[in-house]
GROMACS .gro file of C-alpha atoms in nm:
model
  371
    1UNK     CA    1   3.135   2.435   0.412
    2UNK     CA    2   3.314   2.391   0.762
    3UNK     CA    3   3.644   2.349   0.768
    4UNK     CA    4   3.833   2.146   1.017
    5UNK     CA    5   4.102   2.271   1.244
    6UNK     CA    6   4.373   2.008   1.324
    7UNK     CA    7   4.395   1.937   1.720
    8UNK     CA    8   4.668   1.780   1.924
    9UNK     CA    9   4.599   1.406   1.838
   10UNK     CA   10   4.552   1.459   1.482
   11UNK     CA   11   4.892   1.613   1.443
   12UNK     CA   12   5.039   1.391   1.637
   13UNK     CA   13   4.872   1.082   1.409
   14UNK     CA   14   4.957   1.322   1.093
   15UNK     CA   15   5.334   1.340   1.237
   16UNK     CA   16   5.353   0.953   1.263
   17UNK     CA   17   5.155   0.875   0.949
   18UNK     CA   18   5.144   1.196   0.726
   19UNK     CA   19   5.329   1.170   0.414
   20UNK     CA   20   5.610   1.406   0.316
   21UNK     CA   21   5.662   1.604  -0.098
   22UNK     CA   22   5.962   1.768  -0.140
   23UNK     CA   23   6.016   1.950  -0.437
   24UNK     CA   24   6.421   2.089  -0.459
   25UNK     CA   25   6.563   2.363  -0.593
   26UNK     CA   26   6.211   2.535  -0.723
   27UNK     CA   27   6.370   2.899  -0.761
   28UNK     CA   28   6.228   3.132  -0.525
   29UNK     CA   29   5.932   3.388  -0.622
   30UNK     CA   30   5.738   3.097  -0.786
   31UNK     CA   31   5.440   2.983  -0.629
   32UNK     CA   32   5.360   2.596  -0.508
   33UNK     CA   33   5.022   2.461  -0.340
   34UNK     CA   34   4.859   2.147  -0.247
   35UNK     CA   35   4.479   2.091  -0.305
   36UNK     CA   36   4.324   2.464  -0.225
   37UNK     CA   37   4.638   2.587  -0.075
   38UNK     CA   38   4.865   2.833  -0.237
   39UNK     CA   39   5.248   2.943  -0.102
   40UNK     CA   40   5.519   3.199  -0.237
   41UNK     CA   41   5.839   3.007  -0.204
   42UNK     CA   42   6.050   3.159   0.000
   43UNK     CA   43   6.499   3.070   0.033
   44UNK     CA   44   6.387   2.790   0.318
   45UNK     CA   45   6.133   2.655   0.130
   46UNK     CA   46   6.159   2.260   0.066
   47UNK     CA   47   5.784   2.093   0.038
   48UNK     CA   48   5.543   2.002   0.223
   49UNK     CA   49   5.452   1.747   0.539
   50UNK     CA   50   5.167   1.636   0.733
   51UNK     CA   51   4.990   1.521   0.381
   52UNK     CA   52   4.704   1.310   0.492
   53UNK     CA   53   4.718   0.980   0.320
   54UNK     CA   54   4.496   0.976   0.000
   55UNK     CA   55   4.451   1.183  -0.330
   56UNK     CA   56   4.600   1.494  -0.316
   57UNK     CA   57   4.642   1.793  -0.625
   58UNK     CA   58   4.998   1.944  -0.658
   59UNK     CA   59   5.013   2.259  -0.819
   60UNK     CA   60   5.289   2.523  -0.908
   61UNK     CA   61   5.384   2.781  -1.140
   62UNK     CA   62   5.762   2.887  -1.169
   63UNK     CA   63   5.911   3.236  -1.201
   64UNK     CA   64   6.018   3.391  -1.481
   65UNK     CA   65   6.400   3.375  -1.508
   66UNK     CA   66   6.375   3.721  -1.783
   67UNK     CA   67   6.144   3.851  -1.568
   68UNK     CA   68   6.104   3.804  -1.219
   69UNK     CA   69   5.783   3.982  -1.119
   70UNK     CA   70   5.641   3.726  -1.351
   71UNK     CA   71   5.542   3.324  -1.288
   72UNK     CA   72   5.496   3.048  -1.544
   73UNK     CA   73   5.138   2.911  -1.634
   74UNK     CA   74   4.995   2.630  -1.358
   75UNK     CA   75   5.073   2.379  -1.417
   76UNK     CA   76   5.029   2.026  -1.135
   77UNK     CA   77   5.005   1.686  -1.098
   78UNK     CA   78   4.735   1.429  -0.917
   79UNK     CA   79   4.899   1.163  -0.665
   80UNK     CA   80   4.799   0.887  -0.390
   81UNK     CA   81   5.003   0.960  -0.134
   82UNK     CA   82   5.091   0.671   0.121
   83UNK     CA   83   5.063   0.668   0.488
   84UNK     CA   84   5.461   0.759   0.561
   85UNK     CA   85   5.552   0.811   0.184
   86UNK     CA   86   5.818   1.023   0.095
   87UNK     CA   87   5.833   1.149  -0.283
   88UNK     CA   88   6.085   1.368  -0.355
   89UNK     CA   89   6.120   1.547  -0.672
   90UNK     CA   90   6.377   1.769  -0.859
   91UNK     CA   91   6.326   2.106  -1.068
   92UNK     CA   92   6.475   2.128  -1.409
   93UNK     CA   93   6.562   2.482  -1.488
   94UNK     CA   94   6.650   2.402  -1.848
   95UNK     CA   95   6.323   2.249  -1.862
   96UNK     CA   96   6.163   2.505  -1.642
   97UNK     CA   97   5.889   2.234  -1.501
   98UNK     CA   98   5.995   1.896  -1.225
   99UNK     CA   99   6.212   1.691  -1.338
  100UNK     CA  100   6.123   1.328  -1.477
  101UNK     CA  101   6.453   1.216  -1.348
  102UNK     CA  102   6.400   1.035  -1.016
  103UNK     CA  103   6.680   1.087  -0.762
  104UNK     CA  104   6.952   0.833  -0.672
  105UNK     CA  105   6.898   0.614  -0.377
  106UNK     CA  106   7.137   0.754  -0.198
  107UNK     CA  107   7.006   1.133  -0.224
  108UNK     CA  108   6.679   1.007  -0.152
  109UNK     CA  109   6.807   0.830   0.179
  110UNK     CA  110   7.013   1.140   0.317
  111UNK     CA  111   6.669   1.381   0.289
  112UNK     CA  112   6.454   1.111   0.418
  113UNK     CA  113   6.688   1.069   0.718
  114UNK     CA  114   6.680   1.465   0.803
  115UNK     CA  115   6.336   1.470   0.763
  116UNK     CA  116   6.238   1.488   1.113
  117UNK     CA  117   6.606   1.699   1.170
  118UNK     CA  118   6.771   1.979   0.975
  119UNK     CA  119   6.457   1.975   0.743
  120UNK     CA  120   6.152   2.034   0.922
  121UNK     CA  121   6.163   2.395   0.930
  122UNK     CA  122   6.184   2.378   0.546
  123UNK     CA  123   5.871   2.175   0.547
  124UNK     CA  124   5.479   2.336   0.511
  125UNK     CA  125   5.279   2.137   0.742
  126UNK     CA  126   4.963   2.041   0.505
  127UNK     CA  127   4.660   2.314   0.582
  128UNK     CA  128   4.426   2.101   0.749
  129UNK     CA  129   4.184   2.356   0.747
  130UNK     CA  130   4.085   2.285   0.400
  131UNK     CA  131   4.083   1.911   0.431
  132UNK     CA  132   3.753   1.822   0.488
  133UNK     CA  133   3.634   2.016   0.115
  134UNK     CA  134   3.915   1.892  -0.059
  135UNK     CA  135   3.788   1.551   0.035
  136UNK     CA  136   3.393   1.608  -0.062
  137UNK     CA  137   3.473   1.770  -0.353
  138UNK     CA  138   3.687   1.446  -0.472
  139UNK     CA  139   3.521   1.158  -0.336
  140UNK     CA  140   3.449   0.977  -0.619
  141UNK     CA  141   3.815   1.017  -0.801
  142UNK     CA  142   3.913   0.656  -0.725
  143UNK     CA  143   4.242   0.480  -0.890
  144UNK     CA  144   4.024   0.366  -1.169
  145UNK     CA  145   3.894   0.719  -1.247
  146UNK     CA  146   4.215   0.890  -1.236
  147UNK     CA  147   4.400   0.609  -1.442
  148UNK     CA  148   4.157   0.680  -1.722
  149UNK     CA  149   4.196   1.050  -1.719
  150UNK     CA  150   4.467   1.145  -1.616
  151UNK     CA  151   4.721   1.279  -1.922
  152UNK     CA  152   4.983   1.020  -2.016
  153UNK     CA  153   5.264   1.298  -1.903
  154UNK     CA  154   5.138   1.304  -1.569
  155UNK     CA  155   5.070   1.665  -1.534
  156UNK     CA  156   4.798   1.883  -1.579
  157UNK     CA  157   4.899   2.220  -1.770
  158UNK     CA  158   4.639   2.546  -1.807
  159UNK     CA  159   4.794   2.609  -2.115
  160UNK     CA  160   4.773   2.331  -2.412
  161UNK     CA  161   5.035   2.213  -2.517
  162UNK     CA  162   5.065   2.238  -2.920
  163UNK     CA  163   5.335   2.002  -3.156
  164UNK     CA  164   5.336   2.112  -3.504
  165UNK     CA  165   5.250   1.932  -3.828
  166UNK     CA  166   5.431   1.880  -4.162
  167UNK     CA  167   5.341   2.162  -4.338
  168UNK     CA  168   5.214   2.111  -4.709
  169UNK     CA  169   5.502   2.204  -4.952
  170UNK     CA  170   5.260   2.498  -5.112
  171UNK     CA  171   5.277   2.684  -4.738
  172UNK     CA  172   5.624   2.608  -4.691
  173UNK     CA  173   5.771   3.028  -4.584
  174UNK     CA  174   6.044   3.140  -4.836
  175UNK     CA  175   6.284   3.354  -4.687
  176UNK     CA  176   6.358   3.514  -4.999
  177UNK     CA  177   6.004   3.641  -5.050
  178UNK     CA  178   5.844   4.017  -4.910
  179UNK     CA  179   5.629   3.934  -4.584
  180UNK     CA  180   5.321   4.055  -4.746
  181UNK     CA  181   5.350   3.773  -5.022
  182UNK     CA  182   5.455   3.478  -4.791
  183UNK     CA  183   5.184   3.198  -4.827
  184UNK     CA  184   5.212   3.100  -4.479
  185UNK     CA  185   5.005   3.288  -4.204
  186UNK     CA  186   4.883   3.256  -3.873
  187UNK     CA  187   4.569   3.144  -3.949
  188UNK     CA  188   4.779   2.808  -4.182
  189UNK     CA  189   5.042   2.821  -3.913
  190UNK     CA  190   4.723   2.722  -3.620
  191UNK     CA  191   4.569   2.488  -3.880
  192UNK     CA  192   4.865   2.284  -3.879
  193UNK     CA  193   4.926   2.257  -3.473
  194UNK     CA  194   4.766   1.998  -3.265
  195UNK     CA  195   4.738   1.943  -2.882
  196UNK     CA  196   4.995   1.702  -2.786
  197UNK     CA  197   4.892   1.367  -2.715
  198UNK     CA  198   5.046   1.269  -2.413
  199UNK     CA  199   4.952   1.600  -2.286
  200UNK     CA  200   4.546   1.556  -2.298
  201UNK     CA  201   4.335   1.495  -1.995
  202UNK     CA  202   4.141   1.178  -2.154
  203UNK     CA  203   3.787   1.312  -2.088
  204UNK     CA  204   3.465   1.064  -2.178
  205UNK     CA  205   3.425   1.265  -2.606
  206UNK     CA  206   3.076   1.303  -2.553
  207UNK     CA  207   3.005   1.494  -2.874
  208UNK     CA  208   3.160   1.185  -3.061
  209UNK     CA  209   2.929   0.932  -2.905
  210UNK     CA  210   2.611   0.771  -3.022
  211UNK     CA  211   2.297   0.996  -2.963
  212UNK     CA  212   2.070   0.705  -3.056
  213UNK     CA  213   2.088   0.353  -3.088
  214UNK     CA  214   2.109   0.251  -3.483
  215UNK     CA  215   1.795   0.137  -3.634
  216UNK     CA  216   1.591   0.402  -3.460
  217UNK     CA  217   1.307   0.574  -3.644
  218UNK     CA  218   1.238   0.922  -3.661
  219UNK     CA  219   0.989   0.917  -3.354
  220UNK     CA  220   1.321   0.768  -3.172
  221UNK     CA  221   1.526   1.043  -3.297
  222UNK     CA  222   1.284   1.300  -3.095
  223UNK     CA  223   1.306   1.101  -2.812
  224UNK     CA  224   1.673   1.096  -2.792
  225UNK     CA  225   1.753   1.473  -2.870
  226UNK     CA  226   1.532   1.514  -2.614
  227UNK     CA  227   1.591   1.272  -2.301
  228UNK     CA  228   1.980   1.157  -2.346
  229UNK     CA  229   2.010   0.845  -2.132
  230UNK     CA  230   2.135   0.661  -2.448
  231UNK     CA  231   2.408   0.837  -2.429
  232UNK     CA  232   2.504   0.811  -2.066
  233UNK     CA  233   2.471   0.438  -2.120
  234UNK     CA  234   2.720   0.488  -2.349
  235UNK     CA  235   2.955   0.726  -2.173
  236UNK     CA  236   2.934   0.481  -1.841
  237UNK     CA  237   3.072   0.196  -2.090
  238UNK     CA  238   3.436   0.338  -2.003
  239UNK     CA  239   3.391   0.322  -1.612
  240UNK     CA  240   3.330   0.016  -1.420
  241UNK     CA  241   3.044   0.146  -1.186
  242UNK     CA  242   2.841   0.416  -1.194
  243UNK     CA  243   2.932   0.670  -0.961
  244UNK     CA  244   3.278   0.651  -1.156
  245UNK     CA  245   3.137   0.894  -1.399
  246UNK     CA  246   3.037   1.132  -1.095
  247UNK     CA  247   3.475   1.123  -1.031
  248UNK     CA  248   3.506   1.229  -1.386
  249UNK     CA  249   3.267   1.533  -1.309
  250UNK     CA  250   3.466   1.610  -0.991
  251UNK     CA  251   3.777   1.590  -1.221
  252UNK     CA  252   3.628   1.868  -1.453
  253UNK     CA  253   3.571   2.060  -1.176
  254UNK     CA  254   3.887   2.047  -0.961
  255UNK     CA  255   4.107   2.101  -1.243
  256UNK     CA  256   3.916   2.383  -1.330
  257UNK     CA  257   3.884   2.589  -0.993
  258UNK     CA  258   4.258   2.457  -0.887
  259UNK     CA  259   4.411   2.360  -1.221
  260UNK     CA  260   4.285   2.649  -1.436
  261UNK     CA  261   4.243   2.434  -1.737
  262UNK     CA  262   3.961   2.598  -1.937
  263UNK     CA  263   3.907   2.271  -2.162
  264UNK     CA  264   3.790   2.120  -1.765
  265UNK     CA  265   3.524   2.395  -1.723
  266UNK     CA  266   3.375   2.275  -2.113
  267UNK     CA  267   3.329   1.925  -2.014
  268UNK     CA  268   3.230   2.022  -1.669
  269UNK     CA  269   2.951   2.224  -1.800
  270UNK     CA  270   2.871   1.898  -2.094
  271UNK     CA  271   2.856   1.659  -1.840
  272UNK     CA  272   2.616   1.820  -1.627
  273UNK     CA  273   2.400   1.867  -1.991
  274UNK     CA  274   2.425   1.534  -1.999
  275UNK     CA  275   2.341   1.439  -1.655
  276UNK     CA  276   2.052   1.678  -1.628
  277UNK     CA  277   1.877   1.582  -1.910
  278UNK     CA  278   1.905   1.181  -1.903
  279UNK     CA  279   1.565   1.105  -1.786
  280UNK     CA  280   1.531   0.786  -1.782
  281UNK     CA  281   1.884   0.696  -1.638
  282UNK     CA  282   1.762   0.909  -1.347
  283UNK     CA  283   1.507   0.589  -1.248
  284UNK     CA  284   1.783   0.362  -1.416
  285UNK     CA  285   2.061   0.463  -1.130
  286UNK     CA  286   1.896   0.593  -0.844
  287UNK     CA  287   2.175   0.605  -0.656
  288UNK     CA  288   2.424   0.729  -0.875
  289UNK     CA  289   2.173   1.010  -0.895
  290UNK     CA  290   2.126   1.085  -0.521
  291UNK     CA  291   2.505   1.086  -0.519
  292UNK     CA  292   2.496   1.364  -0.783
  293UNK     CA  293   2.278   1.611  -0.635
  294UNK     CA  294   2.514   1.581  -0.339
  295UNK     CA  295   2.828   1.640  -0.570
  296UNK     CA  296   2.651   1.927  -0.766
  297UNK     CA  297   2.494   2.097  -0.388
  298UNK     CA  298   2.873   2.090  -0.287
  299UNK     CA  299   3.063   2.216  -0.617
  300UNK     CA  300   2.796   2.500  -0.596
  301UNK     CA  301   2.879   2.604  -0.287
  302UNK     CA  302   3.279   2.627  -0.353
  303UNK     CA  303   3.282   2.764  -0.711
  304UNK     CA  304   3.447   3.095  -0.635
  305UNK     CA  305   3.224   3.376  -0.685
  306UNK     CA  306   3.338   3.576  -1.019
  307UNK     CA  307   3.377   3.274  -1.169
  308UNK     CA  308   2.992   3.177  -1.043
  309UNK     CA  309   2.891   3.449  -1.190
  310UNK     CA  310   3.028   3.401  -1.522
  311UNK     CA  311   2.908   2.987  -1.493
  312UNK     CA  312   2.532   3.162  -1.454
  313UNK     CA  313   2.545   3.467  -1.676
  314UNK     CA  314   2.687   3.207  -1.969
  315UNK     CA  315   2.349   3.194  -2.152
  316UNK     CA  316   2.188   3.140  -1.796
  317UNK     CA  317   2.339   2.789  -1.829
  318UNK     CA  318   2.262   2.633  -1.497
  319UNK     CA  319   1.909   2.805  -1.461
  320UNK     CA  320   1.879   2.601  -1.797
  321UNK     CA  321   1.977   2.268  -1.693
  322UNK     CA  322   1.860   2.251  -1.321
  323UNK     CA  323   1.488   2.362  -1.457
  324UNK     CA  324   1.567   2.084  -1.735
  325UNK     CA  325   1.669   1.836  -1.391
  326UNK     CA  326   1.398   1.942  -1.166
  327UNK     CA  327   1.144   1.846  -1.426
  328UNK     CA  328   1.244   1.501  -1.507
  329UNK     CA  329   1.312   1.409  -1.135
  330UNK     CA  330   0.918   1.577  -1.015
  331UNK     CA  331   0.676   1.454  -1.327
  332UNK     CA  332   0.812   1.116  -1.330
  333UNK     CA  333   0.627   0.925  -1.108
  334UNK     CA  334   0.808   0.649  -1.087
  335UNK     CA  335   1.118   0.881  -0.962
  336UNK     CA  336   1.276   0.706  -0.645
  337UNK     CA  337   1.121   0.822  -0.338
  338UNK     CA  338   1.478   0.931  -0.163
  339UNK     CA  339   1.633   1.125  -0.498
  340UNK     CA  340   1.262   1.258  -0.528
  341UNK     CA  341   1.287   1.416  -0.185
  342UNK     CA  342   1.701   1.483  -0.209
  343UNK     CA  343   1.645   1.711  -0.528
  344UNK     CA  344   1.344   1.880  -0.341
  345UNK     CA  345   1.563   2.028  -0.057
  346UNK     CA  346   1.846   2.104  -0.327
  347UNK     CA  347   1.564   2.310  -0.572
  348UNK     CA  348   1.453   2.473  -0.237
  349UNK     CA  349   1.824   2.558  -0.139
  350UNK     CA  350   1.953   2.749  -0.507
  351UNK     CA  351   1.635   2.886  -0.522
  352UNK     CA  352   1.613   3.065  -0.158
  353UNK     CA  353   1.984   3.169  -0.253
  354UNK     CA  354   2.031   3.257  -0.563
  355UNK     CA  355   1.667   3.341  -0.629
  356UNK     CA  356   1.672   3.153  -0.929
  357UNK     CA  357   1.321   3.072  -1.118
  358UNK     CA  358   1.266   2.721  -1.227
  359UNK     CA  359   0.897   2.699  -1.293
  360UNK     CA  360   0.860   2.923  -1.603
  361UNK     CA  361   1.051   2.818  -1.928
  362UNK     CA  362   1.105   3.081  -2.134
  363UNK     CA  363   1.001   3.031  -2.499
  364UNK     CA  364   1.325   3.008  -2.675
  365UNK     CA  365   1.427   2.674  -2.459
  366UNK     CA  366   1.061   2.491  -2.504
  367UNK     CA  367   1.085   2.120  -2.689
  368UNK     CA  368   1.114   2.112  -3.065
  369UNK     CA  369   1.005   1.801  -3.225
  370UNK     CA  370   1.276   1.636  -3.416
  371UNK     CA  371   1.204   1.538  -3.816
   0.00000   0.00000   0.00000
């Protein structure tokens, strides 16, 4: 993908309408980016300016105080920047993350006003080189798409966050007993953990909706396990168009590549399943399907390449799901004409580079009648 180098009159137009994210008193050593750029904070370091208006990923991971060779997990936050807007944010070294105290008024007037001054230098100006991709590869993550995922904290963390249960009173640890006859082990200590609530990206639960509508016969059963459009009828429920769901597959992916939240790169991978092998949503939503190849073409291109080779090596999952695409989209005939020739010039494109074979199934993945 090209990337755009910033001339004269957009930096002038980013100076005058660019928004500004300062983040004070992140201890020096850690690491802070914005969308797919990545900075070691230096003593001068104070945020970032330039931001073009729109969605933008924040992402950071503190040093370690015991160990300063060391940084912290990722961990970032999504936010709309305004044209102008200033957001200014505080680090909590008890807490070790930003603090969700908001600064006075006052504070937040005296680094506004030295913004342009004693500040600047402090300031990254927003790599503008990257801003074109950051923008394809988001497109579709509108207000309404990132209000219904987005984690009720407000941050996205690689590393789940766990709260612990009551335990039962017959696991409860007695200090007076030998290790080796304690009752409580790792295995009852993970059993009784759960990933905090407030903490969970609130991805569409695909495995926990309906596969088939109820009534259905056993023919209908075989019909369902096999073409899933049921249950992206269902899934598109939550969203109020769409291409909405499209943003929630961006979302996956983003927070993946940038975010390095594993649980992203599982739905990522489920809602292409699903996607791929909907076949009759695919004449249902023409142009939420156009739209897709164009999303999928892109986040092909920009996956970085060990962890492309790990997305393809993973029980050859794409190979898998493409040849399961390519197949609905080509013996349909009633397939619309412009997704019909936009998936043609996609198959042609993986397969030229990544010499991928789509027109043989191998036996293990042929259709198994349902009973």
């Amino acid at each position: 993908m090209e990337s755009m180098e910033i001339d004269q009159n957009t930096a002038k137009d980013l100076l005058s309408h660019g928004a500004f994210f300062l983040l004070i008193d992140l201890p020096v050593g850690s690491t802070i980016g914005i969308d797919f750029s990545e900075y070691s904070v230096g003593v001068k370091f104070k945020g970032f300016k330039m931001i073009p208006p729109g969605l933008h990923f924040v992402h950071y991971s503190a040093v370690d105080r015991k160990f300063p060779t060391q940084t912290s997990p990722r961990s970032g936050f999504f936010h709309i920047f305004q044209p102008k807007e200033i957001y200014i944010r505080r680090w909590d070294g008890g807490d070790e993350d930003i603090s969700e105290i908001l600064l006075d008024p006052d504070e937040v007037q005296r680094y506004s006003d030295n913004l342009i001054g004693s500040l600047d230098q402090h300031l990254a100006p927003y790599p503008f080189s990257e801003y074109r991709k950051w923008t394809q590869l988001t497109n579709y993550i509108g207000v309404n798409v990132l209000n219904t995922l987005n984690p009720n904290c407000g941050k996205i963390r690689s590393v789940t966050q766990l709260v612990s249960l009551k335990y039962p009173q017959d696991i409860q640890p007695s200090e007076s007993l030998p290790t080796t006859n304690r009752r409580l082990t790792v295995d009852n200590l993970m059993s009784y953990m759960e990933i905090e609530p407030d903490s969970r990206i609130k991805f569409a639960q695909l495995s926990k909706l309906p596969r088939l509508p109820e009534g259905a016969t056993s023919s209908d059963l075989t019909k369902h396990c096999i073409d899933q459009s049921y249950t992206l009828d269902e899934t598109l429920k939550r969203y109020e168009k769409p291409d909405d769901i499209l943003g929630e597959l961006q979302f996956a992916f983003v927070t993946f590549i940038i975010g390095q939240v594993n649980d992203s790169f599982d739905q990522w991978k489920l809602m292409l399943k699903l996607l791929c092998c909907s076949d009759a949503a695919i004449n249902k939503y023409p142009s939420m399907y156009f739209n897709f190849i164009n999303v999928l073409n892109l986040q092909l291109r920009e996956v970085p390449e060990d962890i492309f080779i790990d997305i393809v090596d993973n029980e050859n999952f794409l190979v898998s799901v493409l040849r399961d695409f390519f197949y609905n989209v080509f013996c349909n005939p009633n397939t619309d004409r412009k997704v019909r020739e936009k998936a043609i010039v996609f198959k042609l494109h993986v397969t030229e580079k990544y010499k991928w074979d789509f027109e043989e199934e191998p036996e293990d993945e042929l259709p198994v009648v349902v009973t």
